[in-house]
mmCIF file of C-alpha atoms in Angstrom:
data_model
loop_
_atom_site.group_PDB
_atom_site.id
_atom_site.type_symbol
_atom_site.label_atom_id
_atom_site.label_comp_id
_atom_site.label_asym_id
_atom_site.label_seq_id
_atom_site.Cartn_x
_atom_site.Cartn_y
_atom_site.Cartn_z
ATOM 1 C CA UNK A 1 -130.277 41.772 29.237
ATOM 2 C CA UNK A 2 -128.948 41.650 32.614
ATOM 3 C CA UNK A 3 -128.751 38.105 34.379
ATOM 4 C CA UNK A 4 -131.958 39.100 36.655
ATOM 5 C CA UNK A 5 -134.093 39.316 33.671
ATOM 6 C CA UNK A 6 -132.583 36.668 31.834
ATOM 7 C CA UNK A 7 -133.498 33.958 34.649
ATOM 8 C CA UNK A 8 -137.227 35.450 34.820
ATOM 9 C CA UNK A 9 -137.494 35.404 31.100
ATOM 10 C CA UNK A 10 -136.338 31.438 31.229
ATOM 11 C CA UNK A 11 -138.668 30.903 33.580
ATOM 12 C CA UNK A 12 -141.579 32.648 31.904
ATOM 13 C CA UNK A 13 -141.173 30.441 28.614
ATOM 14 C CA UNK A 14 -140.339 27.713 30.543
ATOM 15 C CA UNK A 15 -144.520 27.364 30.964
ATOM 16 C CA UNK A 16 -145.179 27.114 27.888
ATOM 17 C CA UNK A 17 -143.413 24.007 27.177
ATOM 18 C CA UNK A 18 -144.405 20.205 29.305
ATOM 19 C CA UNK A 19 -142.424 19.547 32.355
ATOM 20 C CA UNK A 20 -141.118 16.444 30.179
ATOM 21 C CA UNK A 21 -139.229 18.821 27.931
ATOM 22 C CA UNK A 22 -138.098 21.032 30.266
ATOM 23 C CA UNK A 23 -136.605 17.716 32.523
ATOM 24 C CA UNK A 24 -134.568 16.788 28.970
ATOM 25 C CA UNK A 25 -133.501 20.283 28.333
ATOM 26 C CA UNK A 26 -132.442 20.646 31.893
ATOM 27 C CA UNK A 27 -130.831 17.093 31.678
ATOM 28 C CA UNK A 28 -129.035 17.810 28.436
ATOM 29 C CA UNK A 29 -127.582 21.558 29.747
ATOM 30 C CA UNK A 30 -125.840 19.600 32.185
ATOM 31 C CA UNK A 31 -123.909 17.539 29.909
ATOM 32 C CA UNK A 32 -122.868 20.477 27.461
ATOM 33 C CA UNK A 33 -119.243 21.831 27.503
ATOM 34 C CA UNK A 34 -117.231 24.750 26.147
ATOM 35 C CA UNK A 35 -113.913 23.046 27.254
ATOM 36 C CA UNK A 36 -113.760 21.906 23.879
ATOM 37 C CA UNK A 37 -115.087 23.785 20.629
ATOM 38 C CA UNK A 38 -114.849 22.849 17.425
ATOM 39 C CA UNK A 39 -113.751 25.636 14.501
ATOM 40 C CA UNK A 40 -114.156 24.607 10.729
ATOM 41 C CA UNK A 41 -112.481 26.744 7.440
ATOM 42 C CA UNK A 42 -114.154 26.902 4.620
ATOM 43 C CA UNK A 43 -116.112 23.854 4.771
ATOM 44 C CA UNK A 44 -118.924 24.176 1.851
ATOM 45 C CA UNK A 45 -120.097 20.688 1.284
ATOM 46 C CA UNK A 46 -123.378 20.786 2.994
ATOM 47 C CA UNK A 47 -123.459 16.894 3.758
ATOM 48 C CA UNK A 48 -120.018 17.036 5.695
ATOM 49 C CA UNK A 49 -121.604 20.660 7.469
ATOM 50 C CA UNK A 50 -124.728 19.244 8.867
ATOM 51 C CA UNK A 51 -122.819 15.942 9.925
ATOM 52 C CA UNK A 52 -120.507 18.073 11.769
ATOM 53 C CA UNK A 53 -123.445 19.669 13.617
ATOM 54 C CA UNK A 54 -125.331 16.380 14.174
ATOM 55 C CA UNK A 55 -122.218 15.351 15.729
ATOM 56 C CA UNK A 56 -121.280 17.758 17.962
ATOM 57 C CA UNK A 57 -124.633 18.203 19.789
ATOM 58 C CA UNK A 58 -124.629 14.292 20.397
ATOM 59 C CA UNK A 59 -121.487 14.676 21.692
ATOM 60 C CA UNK A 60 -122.895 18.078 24.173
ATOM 61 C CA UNK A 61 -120.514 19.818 22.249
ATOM 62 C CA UNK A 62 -122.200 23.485 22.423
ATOM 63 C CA UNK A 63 -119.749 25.721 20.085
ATOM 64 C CA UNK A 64 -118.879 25.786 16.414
ATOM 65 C CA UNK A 65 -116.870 28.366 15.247
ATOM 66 C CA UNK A 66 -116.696 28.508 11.451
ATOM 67 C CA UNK A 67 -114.642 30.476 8.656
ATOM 68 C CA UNK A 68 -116.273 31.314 5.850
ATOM 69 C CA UNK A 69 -113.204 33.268 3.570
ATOM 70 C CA UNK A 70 -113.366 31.579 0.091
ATOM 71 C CA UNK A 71 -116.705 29.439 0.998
ATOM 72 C CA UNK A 72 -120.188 29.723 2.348
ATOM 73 C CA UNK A 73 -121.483 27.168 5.335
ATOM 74 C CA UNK A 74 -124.544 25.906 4.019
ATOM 75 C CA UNK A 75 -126.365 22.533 5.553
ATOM 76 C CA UNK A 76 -128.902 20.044 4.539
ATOM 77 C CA UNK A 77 -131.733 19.741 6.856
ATOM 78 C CA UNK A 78 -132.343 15.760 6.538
ATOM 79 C CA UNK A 79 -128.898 15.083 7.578
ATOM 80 C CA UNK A 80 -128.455 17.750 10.586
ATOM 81 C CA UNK A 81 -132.080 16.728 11.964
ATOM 82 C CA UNK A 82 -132.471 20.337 13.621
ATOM 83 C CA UNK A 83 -129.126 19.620 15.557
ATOM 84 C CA UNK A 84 -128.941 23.131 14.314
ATOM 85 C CA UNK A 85 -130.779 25.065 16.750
ATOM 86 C CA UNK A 86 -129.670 23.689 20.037
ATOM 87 C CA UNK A 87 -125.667 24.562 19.093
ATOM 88 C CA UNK A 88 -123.991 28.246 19.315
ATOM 89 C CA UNK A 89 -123.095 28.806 15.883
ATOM 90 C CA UNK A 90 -120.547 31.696 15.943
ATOM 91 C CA UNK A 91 -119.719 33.453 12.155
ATOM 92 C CA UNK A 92 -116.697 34.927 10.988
ATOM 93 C CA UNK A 93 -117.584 36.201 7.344
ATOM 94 C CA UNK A 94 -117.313 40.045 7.775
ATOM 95 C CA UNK A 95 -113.434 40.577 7.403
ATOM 96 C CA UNK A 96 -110.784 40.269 4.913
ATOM 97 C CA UNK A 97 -109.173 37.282 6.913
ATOM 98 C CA UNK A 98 -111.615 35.502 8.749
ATOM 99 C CA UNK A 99 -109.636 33.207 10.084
ATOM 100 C CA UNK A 100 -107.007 35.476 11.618
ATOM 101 C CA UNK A 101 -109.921 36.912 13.284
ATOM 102 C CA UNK A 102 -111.459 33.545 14.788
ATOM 103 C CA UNK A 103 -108.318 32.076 15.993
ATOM 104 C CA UNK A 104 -106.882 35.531 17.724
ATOM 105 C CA UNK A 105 -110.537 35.426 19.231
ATOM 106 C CA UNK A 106 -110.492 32.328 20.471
ATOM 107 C CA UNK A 107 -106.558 32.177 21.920
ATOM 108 C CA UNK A 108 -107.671 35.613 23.993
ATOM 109 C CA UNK A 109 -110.515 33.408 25.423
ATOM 110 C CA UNK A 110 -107.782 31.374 26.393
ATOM 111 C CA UNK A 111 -107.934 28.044 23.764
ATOM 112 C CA UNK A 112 -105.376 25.824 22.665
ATOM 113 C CA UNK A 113 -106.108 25.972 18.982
ATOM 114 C CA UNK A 114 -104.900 22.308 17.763
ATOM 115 C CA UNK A 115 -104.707 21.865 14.072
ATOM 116 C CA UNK A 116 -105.371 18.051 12.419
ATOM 117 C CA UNK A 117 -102.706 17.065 9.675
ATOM 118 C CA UNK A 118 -101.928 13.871 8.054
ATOM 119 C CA UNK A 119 -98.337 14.342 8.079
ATOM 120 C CA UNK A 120 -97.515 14.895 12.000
ATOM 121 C CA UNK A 121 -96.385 12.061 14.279
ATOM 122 C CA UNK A 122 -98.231 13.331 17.276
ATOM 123 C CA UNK A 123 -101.461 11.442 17.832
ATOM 124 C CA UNK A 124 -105.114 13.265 18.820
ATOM 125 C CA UNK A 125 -104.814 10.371 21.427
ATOM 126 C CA UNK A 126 -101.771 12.398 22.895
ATOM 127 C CA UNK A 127 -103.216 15.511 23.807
ATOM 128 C CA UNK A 128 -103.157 17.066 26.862
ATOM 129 C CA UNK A 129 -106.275 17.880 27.977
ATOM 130 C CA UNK A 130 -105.395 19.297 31.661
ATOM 131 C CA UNK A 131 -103.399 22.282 29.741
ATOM 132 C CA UNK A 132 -106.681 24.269 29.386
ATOM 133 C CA UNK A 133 -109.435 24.765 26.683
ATOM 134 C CA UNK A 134 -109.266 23.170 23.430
ATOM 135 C CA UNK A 135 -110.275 24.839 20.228
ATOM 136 C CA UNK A 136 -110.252 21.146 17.665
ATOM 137 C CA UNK A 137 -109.584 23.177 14.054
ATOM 138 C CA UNK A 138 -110.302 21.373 10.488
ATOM 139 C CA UNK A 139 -109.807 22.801 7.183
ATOM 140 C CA UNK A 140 -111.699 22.350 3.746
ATOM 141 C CA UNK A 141 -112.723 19.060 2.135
ATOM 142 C CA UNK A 142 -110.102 19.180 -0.675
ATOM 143 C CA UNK A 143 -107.043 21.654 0.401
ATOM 144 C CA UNK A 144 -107.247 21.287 4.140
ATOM 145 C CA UNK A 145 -106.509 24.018 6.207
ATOM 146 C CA UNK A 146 -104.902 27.204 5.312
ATOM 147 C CA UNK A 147 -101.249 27.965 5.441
ATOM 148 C CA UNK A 148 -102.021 30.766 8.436
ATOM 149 C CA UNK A 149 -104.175 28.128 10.148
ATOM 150 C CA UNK A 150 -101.487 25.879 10.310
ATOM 151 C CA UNK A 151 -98.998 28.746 11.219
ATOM 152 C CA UNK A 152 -101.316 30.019 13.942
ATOM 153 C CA UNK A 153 -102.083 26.832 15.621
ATOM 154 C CA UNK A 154 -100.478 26.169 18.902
ATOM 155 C CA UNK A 155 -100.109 22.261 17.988
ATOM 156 C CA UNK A 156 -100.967 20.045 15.414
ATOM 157 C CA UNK A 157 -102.039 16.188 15.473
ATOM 158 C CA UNK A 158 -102.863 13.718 13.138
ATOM 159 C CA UNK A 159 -105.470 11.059 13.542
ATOM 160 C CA UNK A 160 -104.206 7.523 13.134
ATOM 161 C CA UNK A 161 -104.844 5.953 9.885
ATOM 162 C CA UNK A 162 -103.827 2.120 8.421
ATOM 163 C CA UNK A 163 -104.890 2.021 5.204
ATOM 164 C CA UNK A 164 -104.029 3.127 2.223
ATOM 165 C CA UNK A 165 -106.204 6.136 2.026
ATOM 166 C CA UNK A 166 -104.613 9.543 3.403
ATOM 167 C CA UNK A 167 -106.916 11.295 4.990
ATOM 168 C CA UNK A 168 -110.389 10.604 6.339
ATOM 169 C CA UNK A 169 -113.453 12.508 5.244
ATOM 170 C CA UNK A 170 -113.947 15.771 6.987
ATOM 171 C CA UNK A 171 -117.149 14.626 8.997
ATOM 172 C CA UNK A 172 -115.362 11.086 10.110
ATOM 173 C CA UNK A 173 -112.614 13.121 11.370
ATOM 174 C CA UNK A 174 -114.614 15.361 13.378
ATOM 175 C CA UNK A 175 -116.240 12.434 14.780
ATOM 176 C CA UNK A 176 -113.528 10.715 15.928
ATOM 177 C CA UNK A 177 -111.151 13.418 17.297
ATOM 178 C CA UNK A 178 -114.212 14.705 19.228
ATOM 179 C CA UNK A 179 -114.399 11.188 20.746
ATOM 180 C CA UNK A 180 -111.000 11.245 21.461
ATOM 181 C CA UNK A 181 -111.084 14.094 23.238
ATOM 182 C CA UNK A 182 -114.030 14.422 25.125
ATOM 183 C CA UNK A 183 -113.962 11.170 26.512
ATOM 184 C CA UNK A 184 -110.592 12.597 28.749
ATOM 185 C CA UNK A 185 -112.394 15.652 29.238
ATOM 186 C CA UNK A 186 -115.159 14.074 30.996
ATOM 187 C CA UNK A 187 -113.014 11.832 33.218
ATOM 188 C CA UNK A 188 -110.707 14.135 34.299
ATOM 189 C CA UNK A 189 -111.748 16.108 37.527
ATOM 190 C CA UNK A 190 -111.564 19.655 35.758
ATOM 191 C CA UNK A 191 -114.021 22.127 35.355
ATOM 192 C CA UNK A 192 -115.659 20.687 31.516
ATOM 193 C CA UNK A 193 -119.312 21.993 32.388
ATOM 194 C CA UNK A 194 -120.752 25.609 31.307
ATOM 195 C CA UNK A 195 -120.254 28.172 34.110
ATOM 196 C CA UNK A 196 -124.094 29.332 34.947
ATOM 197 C CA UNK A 197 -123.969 32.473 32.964
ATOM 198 C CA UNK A 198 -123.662 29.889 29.967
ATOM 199 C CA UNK A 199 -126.036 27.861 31.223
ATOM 200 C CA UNK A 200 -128.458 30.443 31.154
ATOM 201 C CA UNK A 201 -127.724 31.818 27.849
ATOM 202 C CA UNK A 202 -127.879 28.317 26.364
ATOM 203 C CA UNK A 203 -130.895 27.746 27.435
ATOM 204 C CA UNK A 204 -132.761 30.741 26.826
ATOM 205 C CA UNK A 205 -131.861 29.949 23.261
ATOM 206 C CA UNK A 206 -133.019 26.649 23.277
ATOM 207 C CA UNK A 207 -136.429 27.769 24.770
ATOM 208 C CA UNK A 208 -137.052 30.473 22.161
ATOM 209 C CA UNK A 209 -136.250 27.841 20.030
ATOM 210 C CA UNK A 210 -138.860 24.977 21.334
ATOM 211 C CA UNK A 211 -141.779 27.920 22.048
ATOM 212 C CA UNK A 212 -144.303 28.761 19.682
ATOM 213 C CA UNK A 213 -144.299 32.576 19.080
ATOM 214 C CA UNK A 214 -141.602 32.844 21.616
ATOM 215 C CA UNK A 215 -140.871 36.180 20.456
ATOM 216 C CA UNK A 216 -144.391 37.271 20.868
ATOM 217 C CA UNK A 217 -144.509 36.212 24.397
ATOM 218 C CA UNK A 218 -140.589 37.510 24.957
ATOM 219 C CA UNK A 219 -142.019 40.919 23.779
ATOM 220 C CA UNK A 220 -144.513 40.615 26.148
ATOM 221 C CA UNK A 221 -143.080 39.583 28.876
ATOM 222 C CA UNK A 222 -140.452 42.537 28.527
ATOM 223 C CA UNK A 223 -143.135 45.266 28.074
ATOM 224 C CA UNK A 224 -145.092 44.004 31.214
ATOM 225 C CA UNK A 225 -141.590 44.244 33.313
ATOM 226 C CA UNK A 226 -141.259 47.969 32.207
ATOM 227 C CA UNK A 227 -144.774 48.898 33.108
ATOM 228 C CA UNK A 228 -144.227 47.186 36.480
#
């Protein structure tokens, strides 16, 4: 669909929801970001998925990328509270190694793909944020990330710890490097906010997702164009 039709088809099911939704949807588009994405690898526990989700969209984080190699991404719907449907879930499951595939995708979209480990010295605190698009990368609950994660990352941090305890659970961590890194994001004068062709495409999703029989009336709405 060409970007014509995809702003009349916006505005179309934009009628069918109440100007107070379309105000928060509007208000919240502004506040999401692809500057930073987050990319998970073989998470499976569906607590610590839907955490990850319900985190990210409170944070207007709009992209997860996740690796599914060894693991399926399942999530439980009482702790993601629908956070779900307002993120871009993107699914690498089809290829022998899935991760190869998601991090060479996401370095030719021109990320920094930034690996967490307990064992560097260099702090999430420490990264740069005006060297370009950051891709945050976390492995599985119990091994971590894989050895060609590691290898393929362009740097890797740790997140500061002072306890006994080595690593933080994988949700917690997601939190707080998120926090860490989109706080700079924001105050730095650089470009965080979707371009308008993402803006668009973002919200088209989120208004098939909030209108009844919005496929009906996309259907529709398509067939009346061609007659016309």
């Amino acid at each position: 669909m060409d970007t014509k039709r995809k702003k009349q088809l916006i505005t179309n099911l934009s009628d069918f929801i109440t100007e107070e939704r379309l105000e928060l949807l509007n208000h919240n588009l502004k506040q999401r970001t692809n500057h930073l994405v987050i990319v998970l690898e073989d998470i499976f526990h569906s607590q610590n998925a839907s955490a990850v989700l319900r985190t990210a969209d409170c944070f207007g984080v709009q992209n997860i990328h996740i690796i599914e190699n060894r693991n399926n991404y399942n999530t439980h719907p009482n702790i993601s509270l629908g956070s779900g449907k307002w993120l871009t879930q993107t699914f690498y499951n089809k290829k022998e190694n899935n991760t190869e595939n998601c991090l060479k995708n996401l370095k030719k979209d021109g990320y920094r793909i930034i690996a967490t480990s307990p064992h560097k010295t260099k702090s999430i605190h420490d990264i740069d944020i005006k060297k370009g698009k950051i891709a945050l990368l976390f492995g599985a609950e119990q091994e971590g990330l894989s050895p060609l994660a590691l290898e393929m990352a362009d740097e890797k941090v740790k997140i500061p710890m002072y306890g006994f305890t080595e690593s933080y659970n994988i949700s917690v961590a997601v939190a707080l490097c998120i926090q860490a890194v989109i706080s700079k994001i924001r105050e730095y004068d650089i470009a965080w906010q979707l371009s308008e062709k993402e803006k668009d495409e973002v919200m088209l999703n989120w208004l098939r997702s909030s209108v009844k029989e919005s496929e009906l009336i996309e259907k529709r709405f398509i067939q009346e164009i061609v007659i016309s």
